[in-house]
Every structure is written in C-alpha cells, then in structure tokens.
Coordinates of C-alpha atoms and ligand atoms in Angstrom, one line a residue:
Chain A
X1 CA 12.1 -156.9 -177.4
X2 CA 10.6 -153.3 -178.1
X3 CA 12.4 -152.6 -181.4
X4 CA 11.0 -151.1 -184.2
X5 CA 11.5 -152.7 -187.5
X6 CA 10.0 -150.5 -190.2
X7 CA 10.2 -146.9 -190.4
X8 CA 7.1 -146.0 -188.6
X9 CA 8.6 -143.4 -186.6
X10 CA 10.6 -140.5 -187.8
X11 CA 13.8 -141.8 -189.0
X12 CA 17.0 -141.2 -187.0
X13 CA 19.3 -141.7 -189.9
X14 CA 17.8 -141.0 -193.4
X15 CA 20.1 -141.8 -196.5
X16 CA 18.4 -140.0 -199.3
X17 CA 19.7 -140.9 -202.7
X18 CA 23.1 -141.0 -201.6
X19 CA 26.1 -141.6 -204.1
X20 CA 29.9 -141.4 -203.8
X21 CA 32.4 -141.2 -206.8
X22 CA 36.0 -141.5 -206.2
X23 CA 38.1 -139.7 -208.6
X24 CA 41.7 -140.9 -208.8
X25 CA 44.7 -141.5 -210.8
X26 CA 42.8 -144.4 -212.6
X27 CA 39.9 -142.2 -213.3
X28 CA 36.7 -141.8 -211.7
X29 CA 35.0 -144.7 -209.8
X30 CA 31.2 -144.9 -208.8
X31 CA 31.4 -146.8 -205.6
X32 CA 27.8 -146.1 -204.5
X33 CA 24.9 -144.9 -206.3
X34 CA 21.4 -143.9 -205.3
X35 CA 21.4 -145.6 -202.0
X36 CA 18.6 -144.6 -199.8
X37 CA 17.6 -145.9 -196.5
X38 CA 15.9 -144.6 -193.2
X39 CA 16.9 -146.3 -190.1
X40 CA 14.7 -145.9 -186.9
X41 CA 15.8 -145.2 -183.5
X42 CA 16.9 -148.4 -181.8
X43 CA 16.9 -150.9 -184.9
X44 CA 20.0 -153.2 -185.7
X45 CA 20.5 -152.8 -189.4
X46 CA 22.9 -155.1 -190.8
X47 CA 24.3 -154.2 -194.2
X48 CA 25.4 -157.3 -196.1
X49 CA 27.3 -157.6 -199.4
X50 CA 30.1 -159.0 -201.3
X51 CA 33.8 -157.6 -201.0
X52 CA 34.0 -154.2 -202.7
X53 CA 30.1 -153.5 -203.0
X54 CA 30.5 -150.1 -201.2
X55 CA 29.7 -151.1 -197.6
X56 CA 32.5 -149.2 -196.0
X57 CA 32.0 -146.2 -198.3
X58 CA 28.4 -145.9 -197.0
X59 CA 29.5 -146.2 -193.3
X60 CA 32.1 -143.6 -193.7
X61 CA 29.6 -141.2 -195.2
X62 CA 27.2 -141.6 -192.3
X63 CA 30.3 -141.2 -189.9
X64 CA 31.0 -138.1 -191.5
X65 CA 34.4 -139.1 -192.4
X66 CA 33.6 -138.6 -196.3
X67 CA 31.0 -136.6 -197.9
X68 CA 28.7 -138.0 -200.5
X69 CA 29.0 -136.7 -204.0
X70 CA 25.1 -137.1 -204.6
X71 CA 22.2 -137.0 -202.2
X72 CA 22.2 -136.4 -198.6
X73 CA 22.5 -138.0 -195.2
X74 CA 20.3 -136.6 -192.3
X75 CA 20.7 -137.5 -188.8
X76 CA 17.6 -136.3 -186.5
X77 CA 16.8 -134.1 -189.6
X78 CA 20.2 -132.2 -189.9
X79 CA 22.8 -132.9 -192.6
X80 CA 25.8 -135.1 -191.6
X81 CA 28.7 -132.7 -192.3
X82 CA 31.5 -134.0 -190.1
X83 CA 32.1 -136.8 -187.4
X84 CA 30.7 -136.3 -184.0
X85 CA 30.3 -137.8 -180.9
X86 CA 26.6 -138.7 -181.7
X87 CA 27.9 -141.6 -183.9
X88 CA 30.4 -144.0 -182.3
X89 CA 32.4 -146.1 -184.8
X90 CA 33.9 -149.5 -184.2
X91 CA 36.5 -149.8 -186.9
X92 CA 37.3 -153.1 -188.8
X93 CA 40.9 -153.6 -187.8
X94 CA 42.3 -152.5 -184.3
X95 CA 44.5 -149.6 -185.3
X96 CA 42.2 -147.2 -184.0
X97 CA 43.0 -148.2 -180.4
X98 CA 45.6 -145.9 -178.5
X99 CA 48.7 -147.9 -177.8
X100 CA 50.1 -145.8 -175.3
X101 CA 46.9 -145.7 -173.3
X102 CA 45.8 -148.5 -171.2
X103 CA 42.5 -150.5 -171.8
X104 CA 40.8 -148.4 -169.2
X105 CA 41.9 -145.3 -170.5
X106 CA 41.0 -146.1 -174.1
X107 CA 37.4 -146.6 -172.9
X108 CA 37.7 -143.4 -171.0
X109 CA 39.2 -141.5 -174.0
X110 CA 35.8 -139.8 -175.0
X111 CA 34.9 -138.8 -171.6
X112 CA 38.4 -137.3 -171.2
X113 CA 37.7 -135.1 -174.3
X114 CA 34.6 -133.6 -172.7
X115 CA 36.7 -132.9 -169.5
X116 CA 35.0 -135.4 -167.1
X117 CA 37.2 -135.8 -163.7
X118 CA 39.3 -138.6 -163.5
X119 CA 37.3 -140.5 -160.6
X120 CA 34.3 -140.3 -162.5
X121 CA 35.6 -141.4 -165.8
X122 CA 37.4 -144.3 -164.1
X123 CA 34.1 -145.6 -162.7
X124 CA 32.4 -145.2 -166.0
X125 CA 35.2 -146.9 -167.8
X126 CA 35.3 -149.5 -165.4
X127 CA 31.4 -150.3 -166.0
X128 CA 32.0 -150.5 -169.7
X129 CA 35.0 -152.9 -169.4
X130 CA 32.6 -155.1 -167.1
X131 CA 29.8 -154.9 -169.8
X132 CA 32.1 -156.1 -172.4
X133 CA 33.5 -158.9 -170.2
X134 CA 37.0 -157.7 -169.6
X135 CA 36.6 -157.1 -165.9
X136 CA 40.2 -156.8 -164.2
X137 CA 41.9 -156.4 -167.8
X138 CA 41.8 -152.7 -167.6
X139 CA 45.6 -152.1 -166.6
X140 CA 46.7 -153.6 -169.9
X141 CA 48.0 -151.9 -172.9
X142 CA 46.4 -152.7 -176.3
X143 CA 49.9 -154.6 -177.2
X144 CA 49.1 -157.0 -174.5
X145 CA 45.5 -157.9 -175.6
X146 CA 44.5 -160.5 -178.0
X147 CA 42.4 -159.5 -181.3
X148 CA 39.0 -160.3 -179.7
X149 CA 39.8 -158.4 -176.7
X150 CA 40.8 -155.3 -178.7
X151 CA 37.4 -155.5 -180.4
X152 CA 35.5 -155.4 -177.0
X153 CA 37.8 -152.5 -176.1
X154 CA 36.6 -150.7 -179.2
X155 CA 33.1 -151.6 -178.4
X156 CA 33.4 -150.4 -174.9
X157 CA 35.0 -147.3 -176.0
X158 CA 32.3 -146.4 -178.5
X159 CA 29.6 -147.3 -175.7
X160 CA 31.1 -145.2 -173.0
X161 CA 30.8 -141.9 -175.0
X162 CA 27.0 -142.7 -175.0
X163 CA 26.4 -141.8 -178.6
X164 CA 23.0 -141.9 -180.6
X165 CA 24.1 -144.6 -182.8
X166 CA 26.6 -147.2 -183.4
X167 CA 28.5 -147.7 -186.7
X168 CA 30.2 -150.8 -186.8
X169 CA 32.5 -152.1 -189.8
X170 CA 33.1 -155.7 -189.9
X171 CA 34.1 -155.6 -186.2
X172 CA 34.4 -159.4 -186.0
X173 CA 35.7 -160.1 -189.6
X174 CA 39.3 -160.9 -188.3
X175 CA 38.2 -163.1 -185.5
X176 CA 38.0 -166.9 -185.6
X177 CA 34.6 -168.5 -185.8
X178 CA 34.3 -169.4 -182.1
X179 CA 35.6 -165.9 -180.7
X180 CA 33.1 -164.3 -183.3
X181 CA 30.2 -166.4 -182.0
X182 CA 30.9 -165.4 -178.4
X183 CA 31.0 -161.5 -179.4
X184 CA 28.0 -161.7 -181.6
X185 CA 26.2 -163.2 -178.5
X186 CA 27.5 -160.4 -176.5
X187 CA 26.8 -157.9 -178.6
X188 CA 23.2 -158.7 -178.9
X189 CA 22.8 -158.5 -175.5
X190 CA 24.5 -155.4 -175.0
X191 CA 22.4 -153.9 -177.8
X192 CA 19.2 -155.2 -176.0
X193 CA 20.7 -153.5 -172.6
X194 CA 21.5 -150.0 -174.1
X195 CA 18.8 -149.8 -176.9
X196 CA 21.4 -148.2 -179.2
X197 CA 20.6 -147.8 -183.0
X198 CA 23.2 -150.0 -184.8
X199 CA 24.5 -149.9 -188.3
X200 CA 26.5 -153.1 -188.6
X201 CA 28.3 -154.1 -191.8
X202 CA 29.3 -157.9 -192.4
X203 CA 29.7 -160.1 -195.3
X204 CA 28.7 -163.1 -192.9
X205 CA 24.9 -164.1 -193.7
X206 CA 24.8 -166.0 -190.5
X207 CA 26.1 -163.0 -188.5
X208 CA 23.5 -161.0 -190.1
X209 CA 20.7 -163.2 -189.4
X210 CA 21.8 -163.6 -185.8
X211 CA 22.1 -160.1 -184.9
X212 CA 19.9 -157.9 -187.2
X213 CA 16.6 -156.6 -186.9
X214 CA 16.4 -155.8 -190.7
X215 CA 19.3 -157.0 -193.1
X216 CA 20.1 -154.9 -196.2
X217 CA 21.6 -156.7 -199.0
X218 CA 23.6 -154.7 -201.5
X219 CA 24.2 -155.0 -205.2
X220 CA 27.8 -155.1 -205.9
X221 CA 29.5 -152.3 -207.7
X222 CA 30.3 -150.1 -209.6
X223 CA 27.4 -148.2 -208.5
X224 CA 26.7 -150.4 -205.2
X225 CA 23.2 -149.8 -203.9
X226 CA 20.6 -151.5 -201.7
X227 CA 19.1 -154.3 -203.4
X228 CA 16.6 -155.7 -200.9
X229 CA 15.7 -155.3 -197.3
X230 CA 14.9 -158.5 -195.2
X231 CA 13.1 -157.8 -191.9
X232 CA 14.0 -160.3 -189.4
X233 CA 11.2 -160.7 -186.9
X234 CA 12.8 -163.4 -184.6
X235 CA 13.2 -163.1 -180.9
X236 CA 16.4 -162.7 -179.1
X237 CA 18.7 -164.6 -178.2
X238 CA 18.3 -166.1 -181.9
X239 CA 18.2 -170.0 -182.0
X240 CA 20.6 -170.7 -185.1
X241 CA 19.3 -174.1 -185.7
X242 CA 15.5 -173.3 -185.8
X243 CA 13.3 -173.6 -188.9
X244 CA 12.6 -169.8 -188.6
X245 CA 16.3 -168.8 -188.6
X246 CA 17.0 -171.2 -191.4
X247 CA 14.0 -169.7 -193.4
X248 CA 15.7 -166.2 -193.0
X249 CA 19.2 -167.5 -193.7
X250 CA 17.9 -169.1 -197.1
X251 CA 16.2 -166.0 -198.2
X252 CA 19.3 -163.8 -197.6
X253 CA 21.4 -166.4 -198.9
X254 CA 19.2 -166.6 -202.0
X255 CA 19.8 -162.7 -202.5
X256 CA 23.5 -162.8 -201.8
X257 CA 23.9 -166.0 -203.9
X258 CA 22.6 -164.0 -207.2
X259 CA 25.4 -161.3 -206.5
X260 CA 28.0 -163.7 -206.2
X261 CA 26.7 -165.7 -209.1
X262 CA 26.3 -162.5 -211.3
X263 CA 30.0 -161.9 -210.3
X264 CA 31.6 -164.8 -212.2
Chain B
X1 CA 54.2 -168.0 -161.5
X2 CA 54.0 -167.2 -165.1
X3 CA 55.0 -163.7 -164.3
X4 CA 57.8 -164.7 -162.2
X5 CA 59.4 -166.8 -165.0
X6 CA 58.9 -163.9 -167.3
X7 CA 60.8 -161.4 -165.1
X8 CA 63.7 -163.7 -164.5
X9 CA 63.8 -164.6 -168.2
X10 CA 64.1 -160.6 -168.7
X11 CA 66.9 -160.6 -166.3
X12 CA 68.8 -163.4 -167.8
X13 CA 68.6 -161.6 -171.0
X14 CA 69.7 -158.6 -169.8
X15 CA 72.7 -160.5 -167.9
X16 CA 73.5 -162.1 -171.3
X17 CA 73.4 -158.7 -173.1
X18 CA 75.7 -157.3 -170.8
X19 CA 78.2 -160.5 -170.5
X20 CA 78.1 -160.4 -174.6
X21 CA 79.3 -156.6 -174.4
X22 CA 82.1 -157.4 -172.1
X23 CA 83.0 -160.2 -174.3
X24 CA 82.7 -158.1 -177.4
X25 CA 85.0 -155.3 -175.7
X26 CA 87.3 -158.0 -174.6
X27 CA 87.7 -159.3 -178.0
X28 CA 88.3 -156.0 -179.5
X29 CA 91.2 -155.2 -177.1
X30 CA 92.7 -158.6 -177.6
X31 CA 92.7 -158.3 -181.5
X32 CA 94.1 -154.7 -181.1
X33 CA 96.8 -156.1 -179.1
X34 CA 97.7 -158.8 -181.3
X35 CA 97.7 -156.7 -184.2
X36 CA 99.9 -153.9 -182.5
X37 CA 102.5 -156.4 -181.0
X38 CA 102.7 -159.1 -183.8
X39 CA 101.5 -157.5 -186.9
X40 CA 102.2 -153.8 -187.1
X41 CA 105.3 -153.6 -184.8
X42 CA 105.3 -149.7 -184.9
X43 CA 105.4 -147.0 -182.5
X44 CA 102.6 -145.3 -184.4
X45 CA 100.2 -148.0 -183.2
X46 CA 100.5 -148.7 -179.5
X47 CA 99.1 -151.7 -178.3
X48 CA 96.1 -151.3 -175.8
X49 CA 98.0 -151.6 -172.5
X50 CA 100.2 -148.3 -172.9
X51 CA 97.2 -146.6 -173.8
X52 CA 95.1 -147.6 -171.0
X53 CA 98.0 -146.8 -168.7
X54 CA 98.4 -143.2 -170.4
X55 CA 94.6 -142.9 -169.9
X56 CA 94.6 -143.6 -166.4
X57 CA 97.4 -141.0 -165.8
X58 CA 95.4 -138.3 -167.6
X59 CA 92.5 -139.4 -165.3
X60 CA 94.7 -139.1 -162.3
X61 CA 95.8 -135.8 -163.3
X62 CA 92.3 -134.7 -164.0
X63 CA 93.1 -133.8 -167.6
X64 CA 90.9 -136.4 -169.4
X65 CA 87.8 -135.7 -167.2
X66 CA 88.2 -132.0 -168.5
X67 CA 88.4 -132.8 -171.9
X68 CA 85.4 -135.2 -171.9
X69 CA 83.2 -132.8 -169.8
X70 CA 83.9 -129.8 -172.2
X71 CA 82.8 -131.9 -175.1
X72 CA 79.9 -133.5 -173.4
X73 CA 78.7 -130.1 -172.2
X74 CA 78.6 -128.7 -175.7
X75 CA 76.9 -131.9 -177.2
X76 CA 74.3 -131.4 -174.3
X77 CA 73.5 -127.8 -175.0
X78 CA 73.4 -128.1 -178.8
X79 CA 71.4 -131.0 -178.5
X80 CA 68.9 -129.9 -176.2
X81 CA 68.6 -126.7 -178.2
X82 CA 68.4 -128.5 -181.6
X83 CA 65.5 -130.7 -180.1
X84 CA 63.7 -127.9 -178.7
X85 CA 63.5 -126.1 -181.9
X86 CA 63.4 -129.4 -184.2
X87 CA 60.5 -131.2 -182.5
X88 CA 58.0 -128.3 -182.6
X89 CA 58.9 -127.5 -186.2
X90 CA 58.7 -131.2 -187.2
X91 CA 55.4 -131.3 -185.7
X92 CA 54.0 -128.2 -187.5
X93 CA 55.5 -129.7 -190.8
X94 CA 53.7 -133.0 -190.4
X95 CA 50.6 -131.5 -189.2
X96 CA 50.1 -128.5 -191.5
X97 CA 50.4 -128.5 -195.4
X98 CA 51.1 -125.0 -196.0
X99 CA 53.8 -125.2 -193.2
X100 CA 55.1 -128.3 -195.1
X101 CA 55.2 -126.4 -198.5
X102 CA 57.0 -123.6 -196.9
X103 CA 59.6 -125.2 -194.7
X104 CA 60.4 -128.6 -196.8
X105 CA 62.6 -126.5 -199.0
X106 CA 64.5 -125.5 -196.1
X107 CA 64.8 -128.9 -194.6
X108 CA 65.6 -130.5 -197.8
X109 CA 68.4 -127.9 -198.6
X110 CA 70.1 -127.7 -195.2
X111 CA 70.2 -131.3 -194.4
X112 CA 72.7 -131.8 -197.5
X113 CA 75.2 -129.2 -195.9
X114 CA 76.8 -131.3 -193.3
X115 CA 77.8 -129.7 -190.1
X116 CA 81.3 -130.1 -190.6
X117 CA 80.8 -127.7 -193.8
X118 CA 79.5 -125.3 -191.7
X119 CA 82.4 -124.9 -189.5
X120 CA 84.3 -122.1 -191.2
X121 CA 81.1 -119.9 -191.1
X122 CA 80.4 -120.9 -187.7
X123 CA 83.8 -119.9 -186.6
X124 CA 83.4 -116.5 -188.6
X125 CA 80.0 -115.6 -186.9
X126 CA 80.5 -116.9 -183.4
X127 CA 84.4 -117.1 -183.0
X128 CA 86.1 -120.2 -181.4
X129 CA 84.2 -119.9 -178.1
X130 CA 81.4 -122.1 -176.9
X131 CA 78.6 -120.4 -179.2
X132 CA 80.2 -121.9 -182.4
X133 CA 80.2 -125.4 -181.3
X134 CA 76.7 -125.1 -179.7
X135 CA 75.5 -124.0 -183.0
X136 CA 77.0 -126.6 -185.0
X137 CA 75.7 -129.3 -182.7
X138 CA 72.3 -127.5 -182.6
X139 CA 72.4 -127.5 -186.5
X140 CA 73.4 -131.1 -187.0
X141 CA 70.5 -132.0 -184.4
X142 CA 67.7 -129.9 -185.9
X143 CA 67.2 -131.3 -189.3
X144 CA 67.4 -135.0 -188.2
X145 CA 64.8 -134.3 -185.4
X146 CA 62.7 -132.3 -187.7
X147 CA 62.6 -135.0 -190.5
X148 CA 61.9 -137.9 -188.3
X149 CA 59.3 -135.9 -186.3
X150 CA 57.6 -135.0 -189.5
X151 CA 57.5 -138.4 -190.7
X152 CA 56.2 -139.6 -187.4
X153 CA 53.0 -137.3 -187.7
X154 CA 52.5 -138.5 -191.1
X155 CA 52.5 -142.2 -190.0
X156 CA 49.8 -141.9 -187.5
X157 CA 47.0 -144.0 -188.5
X158 CA 44.1 -142.9 -190.2
X159 CA 41.7 -144.6 -188.0
X160 CA 43.2 -143.5 -184.7
X161 CA 42.5 -139.8 -186.0
X162 CA 39.1 -141.0 -187.2
X163 CA 38.2 -142.6 -183.7
X164 CA 39.0 -139.5 -181.8
X165 CA 36.9 -137.4 -184.1
X166 CA 33.9 -139.5 -183.7
X167 CA 34.2 -139.4 -180.0
X168 CA 34.4 -135.9 -180.1
X169 CA 37.8 -134.4 -180.5
X170 CA 38.4 -131.2 -181.8
X171 CA 41.4 -130.3 -184.1
X172 CA 43.6 -129.5 -180.7
X173 CA 42.5 -132.4 -179.2
X174 CA 43.3 -134.5 -182.1
X175 CA 46.7 -133.1 -182.2
X176 CA 47.6 -133.2 -178.4
X177 CA 46.1 -136.5 -177.5
X178 CA 46.5 -138.5 -180.4
X179 CA 49.2 -137.3 -183.0
X180 CA 51.6 -136.2 -180.4
X181 CA 52.0 -139.3 -178.5
X182 CA 51.6 -141.4 -181.6
X183 CA 54.6 -139.6 -182.8
X184 CA 56.9 -139.7 -179.7
X185 CA 58.8 -143.0 -180.7
X186 CA 59.8 -141.2 -183.9
X187 CA 60.9 -138.0 -182.1
X188 CA 63.0 -140.2 -179.8
X189 CA 64.5 -142.4 -182.7
X190 CA 65.3 -139.0 -184.4
X191 CA 67.1 -137.6 -181.3
X192 CA 68.8 -140.8 -181.2
X193 CA 70.2 -140.3 -184.7
X194 CA 70.9 -136.8 -184.1
X195 CA 73.1 -137.8 -180.9
X196 CA 75.6 -139.9 -183.0
X197 CA 75.8 -136.9 -185.5
X198 CA 76.5 -134.7 -182.8
X199 CA 79.7 -136.8 -181.6
X200 CA 80.9 -136.6 -185.3
X201 CA 80.5 -132.8 -185.3
X202 CA 81.8 -132.1 -182.0
X203 CA 85.3 -133.7 -182.8
X204 CA 85.6 -132.0 -186.1
X205 CA 84.9 -128.5 -184.6
X206 CA 87.2 -129.0 -181.7
X207 CA 89.8 -130.2 -184.1
X208 CA 89.5 -127.0 -185.8
X209 CA 88.5 -124.2 -183.3
X210 CA 88.7 -124.9 -179.6
X211 CA 90.6 -124.6 -176.5
X212 CA 89.7 -127.9 -175.0
X213 CA 87.6 -130.9 -175.5
X214 CA 88.4 -134.5 -177.0
X215 CA 88.8 -133.1 -180.6
X216 CA 91.4 -130.6 -179.4
X217 CA 93.3 -133.3 -177.4
X218 CA 93.6 -135.1 -180.6
X219 CA 94.8 -132.1 -182.5
X220 CA 97.4 -131.2 -179.7
X221 CA 98.5 -134.7 -179.4
X222 CA 99.2 -135.0 -183.1
X223 CA 101.1 -131.8 -183.0
X224 CA 103.4 -133.2 -180.1
X225 CA 103.3 -136.8 -181.7
X226 CA 101.9 -137.8 -178.4
X227 CA 100.6 -141.1 -180.0
X228 CA 99.1 -142.7 -176.9
X229 CA 97.2 -139.4 -176.2
X230 CA 95.6 -139.8 -179.6
X231 CA 94.5 -143.2 -178.8
X232 CA 93.1 -142.4 -175.4
X233 CA 90.9 -139.7 -177.1
X234 CA 89.8 -142.3 -179.5
X235 CA 89.0 -144.8 -177.0
X236 CA 87.2 -142.2 -174.8
X237 CA 85.0 -141.2 -177.8
X238 CA 84.0 -144.6 -178.5
X239 CA 83.2 -145.5 -175.0
X240 CA 81.2 -142.2 -174.5
X241 CA 79.2 -142.7 -177.8
X242 CA 78.4 -146.2 -177.0
X243 CA 77.4 -145.3 -173.3
X244 CA 75.2 -142.4 -174.4
X245 CA 73.5 -144.3 -177.4
X246 CA 72.7 -147.3 -174.8
X247 CA 71.1 -144.9 -172.4
X248 CA 69.2 -143.4 -175.4
X249 CA 67.9 -146.9 -176.3
X250 CA 67.2 -147.6 -172.5
X251 CA 65.0 -144.2 -172.4
X252 CA 63.2 -145.2 -175.4
X253 CA 62.3 -148.4 -174.2
X254 CA 61.3 -147.2 -170.9
X255 CA 59.2 -144.4 -172.3
X256 CA 57.8 -146.0 -175.6
X257 CA 58.2 -149.8 -175.1
X258 CA 54.6 -150.1 -174.3
X259 CA 53.6 -148.1 -177.5
X260 CA 54.7 -150.9 -179.7
X261 CA 56.2 -154.2 -178.6
X262 CA 58.5 -154.2 -181.4
X263 CA 60.5 -151.1 -180.3
Ligands
LIG1 N1 39.5 -143.7 -201.4 C1 39.0 -144.5 -202.5 N2 39.4 -144.0 -203.8 C2 39.1 -144.8 -205.0 N3 38.2 -145.9 -204.7 C3 37.7 -146.4 -203.6 C4 38.1 -145.7 -202.3 N4 37.5 -146.2 -201.3 C5 36.8 -147.2 -201.9 N5 37.0 -147.3 -203.2 C6 36.3 -148.3 -204.1 O1 35.0 -148.3 -203.7 C7 34.4 -149.6 -203.9 C8 33.8 -149.8 -202.5 O2 34.9 -149.9 -201.5 P1 34.3 -150.2 -200.1 O3 35.5 -150.1 -199.3 O4 33.2 -149.4 -199.7 O5 33.9 -151.7 -200.2 P2 33.4 -152.7 -199.0 O6 32.1 -153.0 -199.6 O7 33.5 -152.1 -197.6 O8 34.3 -154.0 -199.3 P3 35.1 -155.0 -198.1 O9 34.0 -155.9 -197.8 O10 36.0 -155.7 -198.8 O11 35.6 -154.2 -196.9 C9 35.6 -150.6 -204.1 O12 35.7 -151.0 -205.6 C10 36.8 -149.5 -204.2 O13 37.8 -149.8 -204.8
LIG2 MG1 34.8 -152.7 -196.1

C-alpha cells in the first residue's frame, strides 16, 4: 500500500505551534493551542476528538478559511494564506453543493473555473461520477439526491479538481450507519486509487481505525491540541473484526475515554 | 411507471388548482350577487350581471382594452426600469460593505416614503404625461427589489462560497457563479412583491394625473356617476393583478423551482 506513516519525507503540510483564539461578544476563546503536526504526502491522517475540541478550527486554518492567531502553517514550505485549489474540501453538511447545477455540473465546477472546455469537462466529471458510484445520476439536481449521494458528489467535486490534498470535515457524520460503512469503504478504495493526501476529521473511533494511516487524538478545549498520534499499520481493506483492528481500536478508545472521562 | 404516475399526479394537482380558482371566483360573484340584490338593494352597489354586461359593452367598443393597455404599458415600463436599476444596486449592497454603508441610509429612507406620496412631486417634475407614471412605478419597484436582492446575497451559504474558493474561484467567479445564481430566487420574489405595489401605485397616479388608464376610468366614472363603470374597472384590476401574479409565480417556479424544492 505504498504510504508513508511517519514524517520521513519532507512534509506536505506542516502545522507549527498553531493556535487560534476567537474574540467575540463573550470575550476571547482559545479554541486551539500549540498544535503541531507534519503530514507526509499520500498519508491518510484522521483527526479524532470529542465535540468542540477544535477539529473544525484546525481544518479551517489548513484550508485557509481562517488565519491562525499563533504559529504557522506551511504547505510545500510556503505559508498558507488563503483557500486554494491545491486543498479540496469536503464539508460536513451538504449546503456547499450548488442547487442550481446538476450533479455533473457540480462535479465539473472547479474545471469550469479553470476554463476547461465543455466536452472535456463533461468527460472528466463523468469519470469522477463513476468513481463515486453514481453512474447515470449526473442529470439530477442536489434537491433530488439523498444525503449519502450528496456527500459522494462533494467528494467527486473535490477530486475532479485534482488537489494536492483533501480536507474532510466529518463527511459521513450525518449518515446512517450502513451508508456510512459503504462510503468509508469507497473512500478507502478511492484513496488507494488516487494516492491523495487526506486530512479527515471524525469523532467516530471505528471510522478512524478503518481509514487512517495515522490517527491524531485531540485533547479537549479550551486550548485543544494534539494529545497523541497512533500509527495504524494495518493493510487495506481493513478487517474490522480482526484482533489487530481491535487492538488499535482499544488503544484509541483508551485515549478518547480519558478525554470524555475528564469532561464529566 | 413511477415517473408516469408522478407526472399525472402533477397534472391532476394543476387541474384541481384551476378548478379551485374557478369555484372560488364563482362563489365570490355569487356572494356579490346575493349581497347586492337582497342585502344592500341600492343603485350604488350593482349586482355582477349588469357590471359584466357593461364590461362587455366597453370591450366591444374597444374602450376597456385601451385603458387596460395604457395602465399595463406604464406598469411594464416602470417595472422593468426599476428592476434594471434595483437588481444591480441590491447585488452591490449585498456584496460590498462600503456600498452597504453608503446606500443603506438611502434605501431605509426612501422605502418609508410611499410612491403615492411622491405623486405630487412627480407631476411637478414630469407633468401628467407618461414620464411621471413610469417614474412612480420605477420608484415603487426599486426599493423592494433592492432590499430583497441584498437580503438574498446575504443569505448565500458560507460553505457555498468557501467551496468555490477552494476549487480555485477568484472574487469575480465567486460573485458571478455562486452569489448571483444563489440570489435569483430572492430577486424574483422581490420583483413579484414590487409588481403588486405597482398596481397600487398606477391606480393612484392615474386617478390624480392622467388622460387614460384604469385609474382615470375610475375617476371619470365617479364624476359622471357611472357606477357600473367603476365596478368594471375594479373587476378588471383584480383580474389583471391576479393573472400577473400567477404568471410571475409560474415563472419563479420554472426558473427557480429546481433551486429549492420548497419554492
Ligand atoms: N467563529 C467562532 N467564534 C468563537 N468561537 C468559536 C468559533 N468557532 C469555533 N469556536 C469555538 O471553538 C471551539 C472549537 O470549535 P470547533 O468547531 O473547532 O469544534 P469541533 O472539534 O469541530 O467540534 P464538532 O465535533 O462538534 O464539530 C468550540 O468551543 C467553539 O465554541
Ligand atoms: Mg466540527
């Protein structure tokens, strides 16, 4: 499965002492403190943590939607200043899809921005529609698609743009358990096919164990930060009932349990 | 099969709606008839039949159409002019903070001065020709369209904009390919509201300063105590407004129905 688990290569993304303090009506809130992480090209990094620990905040900073208030984030050695086509984002909800465009045109949106011709764009979009298992559904509008289908379209839209990395914020969080398991399997396959670097946010331990090459467990806020990194050296596709899988699951569960326990 | 069933259900829905409208109007005319014949019993409140007969006469003479066309032409001109100004201004207010700060006092000021209150100024400025009426309709259209367009821009989901940004969109692409299409349903809704304001305004304007149109017809009929003519004009207004609004709703559905299942 040629992926790199530890930062042996030069990091694709490097978060160095990153912090984020929000200042609002209720005063200042330090959501993230001293968050450091190097991600290697091609790895699937799951960021796992309880609700409100700062996962989305970290992702938003890597995406360039929000600026860190401390530390810095480097992408290929250059500081991240704004969102860019090199970082595709799959959002938690599906409000990010364009209701007025068909599924196919949603997928081809990034290509259209680059001025790609209609025929070529269509062919490429069809390719990614097939990749996410929605062949023949391209003419539908988002309002005619189920929640799971919409997330597939989001993934296809991000992939069609051929970014350096994918940032995914609990993409399957709102789906039922069965759909979620199916989509996890497909994402794993797509990741192996496309060799994209993925930063994947979740609060589902099993999901993290099934997908990740490394799992970062976060400490809850204020001042949320990385508490531990657990490498997952299991082959794909992952056998969820294997002893090896259970061993990783228990280890991560122990780390998370302490967090939850500390909360109450 | 499922598709066919859906289609025919839609058609049955449509037939039911039209049937409902016809029944509703029939009931309205029936109550009018009963009220006029048995309750009011006054020459000042004619029952529907004489009014419809008079209306038919005015149509045969070509008079009613003339008034209707005069009024509708003014509405169309002012409405299009007002929308053509209101939409871009609303987009600019919704998109750029400085424009909002600069222009919001304007919109907040003028929208509380109804077009009816502007009739006198408009007549002084433009006389009783076409210009004054077109100005008033445009005036009444502009602010409604601006406000709902700007609100639409403000309501564009944050994730939609962010998604475009991380797909590589620049500012203009975000505006033209995301903010603008996402705002279309709001623009159309604003125009629909403005259209009903336009009906109010045109009658008032023609009552006071005009040589033709439905408002003028109302005014003349009052002067000469032609009570049936008054009612013909009223019924014509109601039916025209109803038809215009329905067509607008139809347009909104045709253009924006797929934007949002709830439109
Ligand atoms: N714009 C903001 N202004 C003020 N505080 C914020 C803002 N965004 C997030 N926060 C706070 O920062 C903390 C972390 O929020 P964040 O959304 O990153 O959590 P999360 O880990 O993604 O949680 P969840 O799993 O529920 O999505 C929370 O306490 C939240 O209240
Ligand atoms: Mg979150």
